[in-house]
mmCIF file of C-alpha atoms in Angstrom:
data_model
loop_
_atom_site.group_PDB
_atom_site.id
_atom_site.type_symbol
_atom_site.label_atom_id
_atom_site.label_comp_id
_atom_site.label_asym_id
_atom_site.label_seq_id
_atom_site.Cartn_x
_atom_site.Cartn_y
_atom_site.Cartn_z
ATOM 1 C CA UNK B 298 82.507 115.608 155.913
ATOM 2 C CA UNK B 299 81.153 118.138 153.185
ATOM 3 C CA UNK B 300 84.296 118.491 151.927
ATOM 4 C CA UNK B 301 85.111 114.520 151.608
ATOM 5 C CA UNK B 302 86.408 113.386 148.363
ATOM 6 C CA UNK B 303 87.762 110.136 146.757
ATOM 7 C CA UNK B 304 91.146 110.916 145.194
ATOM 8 C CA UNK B 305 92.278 108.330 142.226
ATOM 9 C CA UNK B 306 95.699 107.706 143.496
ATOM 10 C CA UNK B 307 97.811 108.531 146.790
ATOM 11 C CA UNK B 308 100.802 108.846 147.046
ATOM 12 C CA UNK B 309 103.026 108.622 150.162
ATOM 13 C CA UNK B 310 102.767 108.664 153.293
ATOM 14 C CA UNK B 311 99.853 106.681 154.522
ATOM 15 C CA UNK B 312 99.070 107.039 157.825
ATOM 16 C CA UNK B 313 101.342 104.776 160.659
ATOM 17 C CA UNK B 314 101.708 104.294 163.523
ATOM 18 C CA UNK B 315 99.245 106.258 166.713
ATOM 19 C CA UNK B 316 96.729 107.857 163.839
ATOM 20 C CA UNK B 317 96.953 104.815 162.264
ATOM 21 C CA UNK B 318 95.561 102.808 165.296
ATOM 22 C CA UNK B 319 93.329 105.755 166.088
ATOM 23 C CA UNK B 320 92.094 106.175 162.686
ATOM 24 C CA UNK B 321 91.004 101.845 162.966
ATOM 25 C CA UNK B 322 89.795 102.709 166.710
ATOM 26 C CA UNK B 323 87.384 105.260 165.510
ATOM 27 C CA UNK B 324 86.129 103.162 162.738
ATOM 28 C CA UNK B 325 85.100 100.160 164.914
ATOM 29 C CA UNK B 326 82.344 102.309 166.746
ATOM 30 C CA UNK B 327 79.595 101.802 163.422
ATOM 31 C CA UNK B 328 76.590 100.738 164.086
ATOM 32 C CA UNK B 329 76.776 97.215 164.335
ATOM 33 C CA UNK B 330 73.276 94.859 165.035
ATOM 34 C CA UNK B 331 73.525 92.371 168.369
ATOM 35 C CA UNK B 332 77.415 93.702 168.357
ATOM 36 C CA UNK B 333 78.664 90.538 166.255
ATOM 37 C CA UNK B 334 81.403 92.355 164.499
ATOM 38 C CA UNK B 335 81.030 90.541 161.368
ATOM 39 C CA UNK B 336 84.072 92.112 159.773
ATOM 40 C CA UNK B 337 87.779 91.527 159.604
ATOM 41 C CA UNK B 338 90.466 93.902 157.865
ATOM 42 C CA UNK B 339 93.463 93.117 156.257
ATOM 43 C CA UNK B 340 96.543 96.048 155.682
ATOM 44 C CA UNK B 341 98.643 95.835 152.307
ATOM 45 C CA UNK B 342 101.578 98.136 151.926
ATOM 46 C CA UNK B 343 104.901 97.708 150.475
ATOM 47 C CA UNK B 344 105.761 94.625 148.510
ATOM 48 C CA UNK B 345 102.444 93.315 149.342
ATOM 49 C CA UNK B 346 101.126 95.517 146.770
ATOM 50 C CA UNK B 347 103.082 94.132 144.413
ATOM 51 C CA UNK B 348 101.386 90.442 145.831
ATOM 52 C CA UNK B 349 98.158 92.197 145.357
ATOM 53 C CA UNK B 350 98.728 93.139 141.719
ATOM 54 C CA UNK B 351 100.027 90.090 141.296
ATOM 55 C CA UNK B 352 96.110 88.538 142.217
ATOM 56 C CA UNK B 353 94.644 91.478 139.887
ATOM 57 C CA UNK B 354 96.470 90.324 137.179
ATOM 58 C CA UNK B 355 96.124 86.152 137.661
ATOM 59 C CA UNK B 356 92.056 87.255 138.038
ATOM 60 C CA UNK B 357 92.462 89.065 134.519
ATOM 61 C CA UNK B 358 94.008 86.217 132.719
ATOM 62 C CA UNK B 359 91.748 83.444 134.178
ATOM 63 C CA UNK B 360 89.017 86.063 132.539
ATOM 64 C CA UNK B 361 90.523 85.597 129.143
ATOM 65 C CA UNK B 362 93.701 83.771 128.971
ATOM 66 C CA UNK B 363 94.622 86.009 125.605
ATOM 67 C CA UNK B 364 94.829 88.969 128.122
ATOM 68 C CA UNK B 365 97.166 91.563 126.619
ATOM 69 C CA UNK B 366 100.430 92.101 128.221
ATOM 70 C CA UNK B 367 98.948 95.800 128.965
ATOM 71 C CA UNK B 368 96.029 94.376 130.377
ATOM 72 C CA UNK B 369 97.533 92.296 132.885
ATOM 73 C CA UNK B 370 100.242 95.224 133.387
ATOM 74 C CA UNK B 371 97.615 97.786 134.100
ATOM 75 C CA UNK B 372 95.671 95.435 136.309
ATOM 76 C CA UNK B 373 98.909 94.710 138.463
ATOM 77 C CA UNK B 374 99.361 98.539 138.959
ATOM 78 C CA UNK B 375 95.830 98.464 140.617
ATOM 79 C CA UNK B 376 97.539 98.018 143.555
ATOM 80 C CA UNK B 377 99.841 100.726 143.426
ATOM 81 C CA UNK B 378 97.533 103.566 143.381
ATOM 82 C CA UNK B 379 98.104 104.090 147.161
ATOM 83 C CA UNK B 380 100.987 103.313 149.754
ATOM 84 C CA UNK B 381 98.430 101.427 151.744
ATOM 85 C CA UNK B 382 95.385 99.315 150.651
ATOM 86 C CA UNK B 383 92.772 97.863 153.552
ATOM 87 C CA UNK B 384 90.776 95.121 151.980
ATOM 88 C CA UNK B 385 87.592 94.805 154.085
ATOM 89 C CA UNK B 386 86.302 91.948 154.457
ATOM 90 C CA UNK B 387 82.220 90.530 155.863
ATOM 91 C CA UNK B 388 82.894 87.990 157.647
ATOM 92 C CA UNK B 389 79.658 86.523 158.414
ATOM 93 C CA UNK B 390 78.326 85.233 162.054
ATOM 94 C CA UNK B 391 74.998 82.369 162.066
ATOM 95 C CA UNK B 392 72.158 84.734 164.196
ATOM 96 C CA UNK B 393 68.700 84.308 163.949
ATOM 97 C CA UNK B 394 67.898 88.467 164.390
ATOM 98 C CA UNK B 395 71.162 89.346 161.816
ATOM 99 C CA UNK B 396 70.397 88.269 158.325
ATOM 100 C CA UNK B 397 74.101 88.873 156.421
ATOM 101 C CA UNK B 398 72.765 91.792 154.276
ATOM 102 C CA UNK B 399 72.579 93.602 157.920
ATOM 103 C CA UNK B 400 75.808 92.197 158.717
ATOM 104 C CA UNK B 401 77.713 93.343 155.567
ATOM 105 C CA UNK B 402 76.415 96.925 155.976
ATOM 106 C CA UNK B 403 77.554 96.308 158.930
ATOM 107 C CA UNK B 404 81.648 96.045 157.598
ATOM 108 C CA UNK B 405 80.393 98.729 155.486
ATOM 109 C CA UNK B 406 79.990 101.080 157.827
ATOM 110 C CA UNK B 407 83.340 100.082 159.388
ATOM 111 C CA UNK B 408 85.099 100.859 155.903
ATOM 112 C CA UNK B 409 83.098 104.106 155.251
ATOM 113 C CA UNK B 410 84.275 104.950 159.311
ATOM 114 C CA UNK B 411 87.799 104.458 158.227
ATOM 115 C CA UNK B 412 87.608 106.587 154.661
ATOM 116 C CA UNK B 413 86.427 109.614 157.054
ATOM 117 C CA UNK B 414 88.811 109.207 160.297
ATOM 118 C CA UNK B 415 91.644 109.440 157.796
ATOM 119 C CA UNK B 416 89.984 112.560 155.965
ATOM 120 C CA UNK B 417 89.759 114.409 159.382
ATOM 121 C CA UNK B 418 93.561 112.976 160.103
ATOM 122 C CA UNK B 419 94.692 114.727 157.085
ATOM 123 C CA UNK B 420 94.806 111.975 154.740
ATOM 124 C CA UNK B 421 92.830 110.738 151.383
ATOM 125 C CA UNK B 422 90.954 107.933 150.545
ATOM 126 C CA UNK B 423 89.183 106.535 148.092
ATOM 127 C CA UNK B 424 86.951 102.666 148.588
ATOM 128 C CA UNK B 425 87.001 100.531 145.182
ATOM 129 C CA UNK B 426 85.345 97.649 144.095
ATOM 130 C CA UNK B 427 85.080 96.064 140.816
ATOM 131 C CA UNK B 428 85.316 92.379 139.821
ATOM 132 C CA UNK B 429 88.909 92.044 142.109
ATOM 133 C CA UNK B 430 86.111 92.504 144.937
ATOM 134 C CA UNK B 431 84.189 88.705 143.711
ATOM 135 C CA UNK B 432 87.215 87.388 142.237
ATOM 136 C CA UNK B 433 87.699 83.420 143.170
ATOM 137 C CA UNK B 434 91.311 84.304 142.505
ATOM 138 C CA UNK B 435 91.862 87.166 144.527
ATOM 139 C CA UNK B 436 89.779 85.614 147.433
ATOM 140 C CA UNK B 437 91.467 82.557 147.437
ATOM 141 C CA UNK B 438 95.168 84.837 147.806
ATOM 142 C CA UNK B 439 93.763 86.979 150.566
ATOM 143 C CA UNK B 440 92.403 83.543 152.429
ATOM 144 C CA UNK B 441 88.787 84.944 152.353
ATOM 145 C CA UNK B 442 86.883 82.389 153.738
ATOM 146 C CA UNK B 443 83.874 81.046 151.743
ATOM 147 C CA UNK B 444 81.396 82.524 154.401
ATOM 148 C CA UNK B 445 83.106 85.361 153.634
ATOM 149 C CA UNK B 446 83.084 88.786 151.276
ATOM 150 C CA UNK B 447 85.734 91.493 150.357
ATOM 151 C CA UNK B 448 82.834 94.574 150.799
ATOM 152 C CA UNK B 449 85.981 97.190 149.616
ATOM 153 C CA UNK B 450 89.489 98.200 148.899
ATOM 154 C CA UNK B 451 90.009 100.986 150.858
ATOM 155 C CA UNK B 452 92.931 102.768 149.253
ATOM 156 C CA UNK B 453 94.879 105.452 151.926
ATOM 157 C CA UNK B 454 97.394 107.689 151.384
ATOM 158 C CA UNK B 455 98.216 111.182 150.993
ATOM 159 C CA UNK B 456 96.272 113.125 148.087
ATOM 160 C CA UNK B 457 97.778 115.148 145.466
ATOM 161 C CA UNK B 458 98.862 118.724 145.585
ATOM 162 C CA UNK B 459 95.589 119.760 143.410
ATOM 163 C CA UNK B 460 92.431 120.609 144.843
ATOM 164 C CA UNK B 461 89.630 118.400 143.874
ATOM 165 C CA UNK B 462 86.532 120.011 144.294
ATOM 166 C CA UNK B 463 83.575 118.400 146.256
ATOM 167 C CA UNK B 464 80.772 118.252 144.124
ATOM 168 C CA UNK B 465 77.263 119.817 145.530
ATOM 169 C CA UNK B 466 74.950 117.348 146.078
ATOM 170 C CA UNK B 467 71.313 118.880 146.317
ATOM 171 C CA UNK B 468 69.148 117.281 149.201
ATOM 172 C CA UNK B 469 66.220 117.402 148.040
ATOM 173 C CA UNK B 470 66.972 115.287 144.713
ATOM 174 C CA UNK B 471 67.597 112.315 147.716
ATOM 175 C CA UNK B 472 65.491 113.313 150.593
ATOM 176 C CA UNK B 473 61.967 113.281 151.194
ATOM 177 C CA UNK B 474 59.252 113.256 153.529
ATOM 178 C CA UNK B 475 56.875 110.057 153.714
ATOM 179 C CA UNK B 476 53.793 109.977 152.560
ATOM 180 C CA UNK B 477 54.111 111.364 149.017
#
């Protein structure tokens, strides 16, 4: 996990199939409060991308309607960073214990799961967010419901030929003992 990166674009293959299903198996053990399983997934790959980008776009233009053609262009490409995009999704349950803050970390953890099971299948990932995340536009295409949140875009895929470094992160800087 040390060695865990986020690569800006993937190319193919994605992972299919058995590690596919293993990689989502693996992810499903997070931590998860009163076991509600407040999340649901959705896979793009494909032409769906191209629906996706499609969404990106429409979201940039309802943002300013003199978009530039480049604008809208580079916002449909968004989606084609990766052979296969999992949008996760909160999908909130009513429980007196489970306030949704506990519940979205909840996804969270599910989507961070699934970044690392592909890592240690052999494949790179990288989660985004960004305003296609809130979008009315883009919710209302992927039929997220309105108790609902896209937490991520996990992008998967293969990563490029270069090495990316993992940068040191120093503990200390993060971690400390209480009282101070």
């Amino acid at each position: 996990m040390r060695q865990r990166r986020s690569y800006p674009r993937l190319q193919e293959p994605a992972p299919t199939g058995d590690v596919l299903e293993s990689i989502f198996a693996a992810a499903l053990c997070a931590p998860d409060h009163m076991r509600l399983r407040p999340w649901r997934f959705l896979t793009i790959e494909g032409d769906q991308r191209d629906s996706l980008g499609g969404l990106f776009a429409a979201h940039e233009h309802a943002k300013d309607s003199c978009a530039s053609e480049l604008i809208l262009q580079q916002a449909h490409q968004k989606a084609l960073r990766a052979p296969l995009i999992i949008v996760g999704i909160a999908a909130y349950r009513k429980h007196p214990k489970v306030p949704p803050i506990e519940q979205a970390l909840a996804a969270g953890g599910v989507l961070n799961n699934m970044g690392l099971a592909a890592y240690c299948s052999g494949f790179g990932a990288v989660w985004r967010t960004g305003s296609y995340a809130y979008s009315k536009i883009v919710k209302a295409g992927l039929r997220v419901a309105s108790h609902e949140d896209i937490i991520g875009y996990l992008y998967l895929g293969t990563p490029p030929t270069w090495d990316r470094q993992a940068s040191t992160i120093e503990v200390d800087d993060y971690v400390h003992a209480w009282p101070q």
